[in-house]
Coordinates of C-alpha atoms in Angstrom, one line a residue:
M1 CA 20.5 -21.3 -45.8
D2 CA 18.0 -21.4 -42.9
A3 CA 14.4 -22.1 -44.1
N4 CA 13.3 -18.8 -43.0
L5 CA 16.1 -17.5 -45.4
R6 CA 15.0 -19.3 -48.2
F7 CA 11.3 -18.8 -47.2
W8 CA 11.9 -14.5 -47.2
R9 CA 13.3 -15.5 -51.1
A10 CA 10.7 -16.8 -52.2
E11 CA 8.1 -15.7 -51.0
G12 CA 9.7 -11.8 -49.7
Q13 CA 11.4 -10.8 -52.9
S14 CA 9.1 -7.0 -52.9
F15 CA 8.5 -4.6 -50.6
F16 CA 4.5 -5.1 -50.3
Q17 CA 4.8 -9.4 -50.2
R18 CA 6.9 -8.3 -46.7
F19 CA 5.1 -5.9 -45.9
L20 CA 2.0 -8.8 -45.6
L21 CA 3.9 -11.2 -44.7
W22 CA 5.1 -8.7 -41.5
T23 CA 1.8 -8.2 -41.3
D24 CA 0.8 -11.8 -40.2
A25 CA 4.3 -12.6 -38.6
L26 CA 3.5 -10.0 -36.3
D27 CA 0.2 -11.2 -34.7
P28 CA 0.8 -11.3 -31.0
L29 CA -1.1 -14.1 -31.0
L30 CA 1.7 -16.4 -32.2
L31 CA 3.8 -15.2 -29.1
L32 CA 1.3 -18.0 -27.0
K33 CA 2.7 -21.0 -28.9
S34 CA 4.3 -23.2 -26.5
S35 CA 8.1 -24.6 -27.4
N36 CA 7.2 -28.1 -29.1
E37 CA 4.7 -26.3 -30.7
I38 CA 7.4 -24.8 -32.8
H39 CA 10.1 -27.7 -32.9
R40 CA 7.4 -29.7 -34.4
T41 CA 6.7 -26.7 -37.3
R42 CA 10.0 -26.5 -37.5
L43 CA 10.3 -30.7 -37.8
S44 CA 7.8 -30.6 -40.7
I45 CA 9.1 -26.9 -42.5
L46 CA 12.3 -28.5 -42.9
I47 CA 10.5 -32.1 -43.9
N48 CA 9.0 -30.7 -47.0
E49 CA 12.2 -28.3 -47.9
K50 CA 11.4 -28.3 -51.1
T51 CA 8.6 -26.3 -51.5
L52 CA 10.7 -23.2 -50.4
S53 CA 12.2 -23.2 -54.5
E54 CA 8.4 -21.6 -55.3
P55 CA 5.1 -19.7 -53.9
I56 CA 4.2 -21.6 -51.4
H57 CA 0.2 -22.0 -52.0
N58 CA -0.5 -24.0 -49.2
N59 CA -2.4 -22.1 -46.4
Q60 CA -0.8 -24.4 -43.9
T61 CA 2.2 -24.7 -44.8
K62 CA 2.5 -20.5 -44.6
K63 CA 1.0 -20.9 -41.5
D64 CA 3.8 -22.9 -40.2
F65 CA 6.7 -20.7 -42.0
L66 CA 5.0 -17.5 -40.3
L67 CA 5.1 -19.1 -36.4
S68 CA 8.3 -20.7 -37.9
L69 CA 9.3 -16.6 -39.0
S70 CA 8.4 -15.3 -35.5
S71 CA 10.8 -17.2 -32.9
V72 CA 13.0 -19.1 -34.9
H73 CA 16.5 -17.5 -35.4
P74 CA 17.7 -18.1 -39.1
D75 CA 21.4 -18.3 -37.4
T76 CA 21.8 -19.7 -34.5
D77 CA 18.2 -22.5 -35.6
K78 CA 17.2 -21.4 -31.3
I79 CA 14.2 -20.8 -29.8
I80 CA 13.9 -17.0 -29.7
P81 CA 13.0 -15.8 -26.1
V82 CA 9.9 -14.9 -26.1
L83 CA 9.6 -11.3 -25.1
F84 CA 12.2 -10.4 -28.5
R85 CA 10.3 -12.3 -30.2
P86 CA 9.0 -9.8 -33.8
P87 CA 5.4 -10.3 -32.7
A88 CA 6.2 -8.5 -28.4
F89 CA 7.9 -5.0 -29.9
M90 CA 4.9 -3.2 -30.2
P91 CA 3.6 -4.8 -26.3
V92 CA 6.1 -4.4 -24.9
T93 CA 7.3 -0.7 -26.9
L94 CA 4.4 1.1 -27.4
P95 CA 3.4 1.7 -23.5
L96 CA 7.5 3.1 -23.4
V97 CA 6.8 5.0 -25.9
I98 CA 3.5 6.4 -24.6
I99 CA 4.9 7.5 -21.6
S100 CA 8.3 9.3 -23.0
S101 CA 6.3 10.9 -24.8
V102 CA 4.6 13.0 -21.8
Q103 CA 7.2 13.3 -19.8
R104 CA 7.9 16.9 -18.8
H105 CA 11.2 16.5 -16.5
A106 CA 14.5 15.6 -17.5
R107 CA 15.7 12.6 -14.6
H108 CA 12.2 10.6 -15.3
S109 CA 12.5 11.4 -18.9
F110 CA 16.3 9.7 -19.1
F111 CA 14.0 6.9 -17.2
W112 CA 12.2 5.7 -19.4
Q113 CA 13.9 6.3 -22.2
F114 CA 16.8 4.4 -20.4
V115 CA 14.3 1.5 -19.8
F116 CA 13.2 2.5 -23.2
H117 CA 16.1 2.2 -25.5
T118 CA 17.5 -1.1 -23.6
Y119 CA 14.5 -3.4 -24.9
T120 CA 15.2 -1.9 -28.0
T121 CA 18.9 -2.5 -27.7
A122 CA 18.7 -6.1 -26.1
F123 CA 15.3 -7.0 -29.2
T124 CA 18.4 -5.6 -31.3
L125 CA 21.2 -8.1 -30.0
V126 CA 19.1 -11.2 -30.1
N127 CA 17.9 -10.4 -34.1
G128 CA 20.8 -9.4 -35.2
N129 CA 23.1 -11.5 -37.4
G130 CA 24.2 -15.2 -36.1
T131 CA 27.7 -15.5 -37.5
P132 CA 30.1 -16.9 -36.1
K133 CA 32.6 -14.0 -34.3
A134 CA 36.5 -13.9 -33.6
Q135 CA 37.8 -16.0 -30.8
D136 CA 40.5 -13.8 -29.6
Y137 CA 38.2 -11.5 -27.2
S138 CA 34.7 -12.6 -25.2
L139 CA 32.2 -11.2 -27.8
Q140 CA 29.3 -11.2 -25.6
Q141 CA 31.4 -8.2 -22.7
K142 CA 32.3 -6.4 -25.4
Q143 CA 28.6 -6.3 -27.1
L144 CA 27.6 -5.6 -23.2
L145 CA 29.0 -2.2 -22.7
L146 CA 28.6 -1.3 -26.1
G147 CA 25.3 -1.7 -25.3
L148 CA 24.9 -0.2 -22.6
G149 CA 27.4 2.9 -23.7
A150 CA 25.0 3.3 -26.5
I151 CA 22.0 3.0 -23.7
S152 CA 23.2 5.8 -20.9
Y153 CA 24.8 7.8 -24.1
S154 CA 21.0 7.6 -26.0
A155 CA 19.2 8.5 -23.1
C156 CA 20.9 11.5 -21.8
V157 CA 20.6 12.7 -25.3
G158 CA 17.1 12.5 -25.6
A159 CA 16.7 14.1 -22.1
L160 CA 18.8 17.0 -22.8
P161 CA 16.9 19.6 -24.0
L162 CA 13.9 18.9 -21.5
A163 CA 17.1 19.7 -18.3
F164 CA 17.9 22.8 -20.5
M165 CA 14.3 24.3 -20.4
N166 CA 14.1 23.0 -17.1
R167 CA 17.2 24.4 -16.0
Y168 CA 17.7 28.1 -17.3
M169 CA 13.8 28.6 -17.2
L170 CA 13.0 28.7 -20.8
K171 CA 9.2 28.9 -21.2
N172 CA 8.3 30.5 -23.7
S173 CA 5.8 29.2 -26.2
L174 CA 8.4 28.6 -28.9
M175 CA 11.0 26.4 -26.4
H176 CA 8.2 24.6 -25.8
L177 CA 7.4 24.1 -29.2
V178 CA 10.6 22.9 -30.5
V179 CA 11.7 21.0 -26.9
R180 CA 8.4 19.4 -26.4
K181 CA 7.1 19.1 -30.0
L182 CA 10.1 19.4 -32.9
L183 CA 12.6 17.8 -31.4
P184 CA 11.4 13.7 -30.4
A185 CA 11.3 12.5 -33.0
P186 CA 15.4 13.8 -34.5
L187 CA 16.1 12.4 -31.9
L188 CA 14.7 9.1 -31.5
G189 CA 15.2 8.1 -34.2
L190 CA 18.8 8.9 -34.1
T191 CA 19.8 7.3 -31.2
S192 CA 17.1 4.0 -32.4
A193 CA 19.7 3.8 -35.5
F194 CA 23.3 5.4 -33.4
T195 CA 22.6 2.2 -30.3
V196 CA 22.0 -0.8 -33.5
A197 CA 24.7 0.2 -35.4
M198 CA 26.4 0.2 -31.8
V199 CA 25.8 -3.3 -30.7
R200 CA 25.8 -4.7 -33.4
S201 CA 29.2 -3.1 -34.5
P202 CA 30.4 -6.8 -34.5
E203 CA 29.5 -7.5 -37.5
F204 CA 31.2 -4.8 -40.0
D205 CA 34.2 -5.4 -37.8
N206 CA 34.1 -9.2 -37.9
G207 CA 32.1 -9.9 -40.7
I208 CA 29.4 -12.0 -41.5
E209 CA 28.3 -15.5 -43.7
V210 CA 27.3 -14.8 -47.4
M211 CA 26.6 -17.3 -49.0
D212 CA 26.0 -18.4 -52.8
R213 CA 21.7 -18.9 -54.8
N214 CA 21.9 -22.3 -52.8
G215 CA 22.7 -21.3 -49.5
K216 CA 26.6 -23.1 -49.9
V217 CA 28.5 -20.5 -47.5
I218 CA 31.4 -18.4 -49.5
G219 CA 33.3 -16.6 -46.7
V220 CA 32.5 -14.1 -44.6
S221 CA 33.0 -10.3 -45.2
K222 CA 33.1 -8.2 -43.8
K223 CA 31.5 -5.0 -46.9
A224 CA 28.1 -7.3 -46.3
G225 CA 28.0 -7.5 -42.0
E226 CA 28.1 -2.7 -42.8
K227 CA 25.7 -3.2 -45.2
A228 CA 23.5 -5.5 -43.1
V229 CA 23.7 -3.4 -39.8
M230 CA 23.7 -0.2 -41.7
E231 CA 20.1 -0.9 -43.4
T232 CA 18.2 -2.6 -39.9
A233 CA 20.4 1.4 -38.0
L234 CA 18.4 2.8 -41.5
S235 CA 15.1 1.3 -40.6
R236 CA 14.9 1.5 -37.0
A237 CA 15.2 5.2 -37.0
V238 CA 12.6 5.7 -39.8
L239 CA 10.2 3.6 -37.5
F240 CA 10.3 5.9 -33.8
G241 CA 11.0 9.4 -35.9
T242 CA 7.9 8.8 -38.2
T243 CA 6.2 7.6 -34.5
F244 CA 7.0 10.5 -32.7
F245 CA 6.6 12.7 -35.3
L246 CA 3.3 12.0 -37.5
P247 CA 0.5 11.6 -33.9
E248 CA 1.9 15.0 -32.9
V249 CA 1.0 16.4 -36.7
L250 CA -2.3 13.9 -35.9
M251 CA -2.2 16.1 -32.9
H252 CA -2.4 19.6 -34.0
C253 CA -4.6 18.7 -36.4
V254 CA -7.1 17.0 -34.4
Q255 CA -7.1 20.4 -32.0
R256 CA -6.8 23.2 -35.5
A257 CA -10.2 21.3 -36.4
R258 CA -11.2 20.9 -33.0
F259 CA -12.7 17.8 -33.4
V260 CA -12.0 17.0 -29.1
K261 CA -14.3 19.0 -27.9
N262 CA -13.9 17.8 -24.2
P263 CA -10.1 17.9 -23.9
R264 CA -9.8 15.7 -20.8
A265 CA -10.4 13.0 -24.2
L266 CA -7.1 14.5 -26.1
G267 CA -4.7 11.8 -23.6
P268 CA -6.9 8.5 -24.1
V269 CA -6.8 9.9 -28.5
R270 CA -3.2 11.2 -28.6
M271 CA -2.6 7.2 -27.2
F272 CA -5.1 5.9 -29.9
V273 CA -3.1 8.0 -32.3
I274 CA 0.7 6.7 -31.1
M275 CA -0.3 3.7 -31.6
S276 CA -1.8 3.2 -34.6
V277 CA 1.4 5.1 -36.2
L278 CA 3.6 2.2 -34.3
A279 CA 1.3 -0.6 -35.2
G280 CA 1.2 0.6 -39.2
M281 CA 5.3 1.2 -39.0
L282 CA 6.9 -1.9 -37.5
P283 CA 6.3 -3.9 -40.6
V284 CA 6.4 -1.2 -42.7
S285 CA 9.7 -0.8 -41.4
F286 CA 10.5 -3.6 -41.5
S287 CA 9.8 -4.8 -44.8
M288 CA 12.1 -1.2 -46.2
F289 CA 14.7 -4.1 -46.7
P290 CA 15.0 -7.7 -47.9
Q291 CA 16.0 -10.1 -44.5
C292 CA 17.8 -12.4 -46.5
G293 CA 19.8 -9.4 -48.1
E294 CA 22.2 -9.2 -50.9
I295 CA 25.4 -7.9 -52.1
K296 CA 26.5 -8.0 -55.3
R297 CA 29.8 -9.2 -56.4
A298 CA 31.6 -6.3 -57.0
D299 CA 30.4 -5.5 -53.8
L300 CA 32.3 -8.1 -51.7
E301 CA 36.0 -8.3 -51.5
P302 CA 39.1 -10.2 -53.0
E303 CA 38.9 -13.3 -51.6
I304 CA 36.0 -14.6 -50.8
L305 CA 35.1 -13.9 -54.9
S306 CA 38.8 -16.3 -55.7
S307 CA 36.2 -19.6 -54.6
T308 CA 33.8 -19.2 -56.8
E309 CA 32.1 -17.5 -60.2
E310 CA 28.8 -15.9 -58.9
T311 CA 27.6 -12.8 -59.4
V312 CA 25.4 -12.3 -56.7
F313 CA 25.0 -13.4 -52.9
F314 CA 23.0 -13.5 -49.6
Y315 CA 23.0 -12.8 -46.0
N316 CA 20.6 -12.5 -43.6
R317 CA 19.8 -9.3 -42.1
G318 CA 18.5 -9.0 -38.8
I319 CA 16.0 -7.2 -37.9

């Protein structure tokens, strides 16, 4: 079992613990660390790996682990490209979310949602479970095709309400409320979950590695893969569904209460609200489920259970 997963088992057992860890691990300043510094940190962690069996109280050790969690893939032990590390997620998605939320034309909406889903799908692919898959076909080509199809479909679904409203010249207040205020949140949440499920579908088609409490790989489980993908998809739906819905509610309250006197100030206020909600929801969504996921013996395939008497097994959920 990788040091990152051992750390999550020791330090991230509750939602609150995971939330605090992700709050620190999502610090954009961690993106400035060089590859050499990351390699040195990983080496230091591996040398002192015995500390992972109990909670860590040394501040420097915790800082080392935060850098490792934010920069290194736990299945491949490789450094994640800078743009797709967890600390880069908010700086990249924030402007895309803001731009997508203010579009009035279907073509522009399709373009920006295509860009948004392209990045989030690539992020999901890079940070998914890294278990080696079947070799009888090109997995990368399959994932690229599935990802491209999911991105195109999601962008079309996101732009469809605007296209429908503009095509039939539906400008009444009720239609504006539905298309501009109510539909974007559930649509973005559902399409974000859909792209996760599609691009990571090989994980429940072929399975992912499951380990015992000592970190020994017991086998490859499709049920564990399905659980990991569904948990990640649900967390992504909550993240972006809330990020689109809550600002609309808050801005409605601001306008009704007339907190902002100058109409020109509503735009900056809206951007600040979206940024605040996304910044708060990102560690919340990442913390919804453990990174070192657990699956009970009764939920695994019989062929895996024949080789062990363990009752609980562990796997990397991915992000």
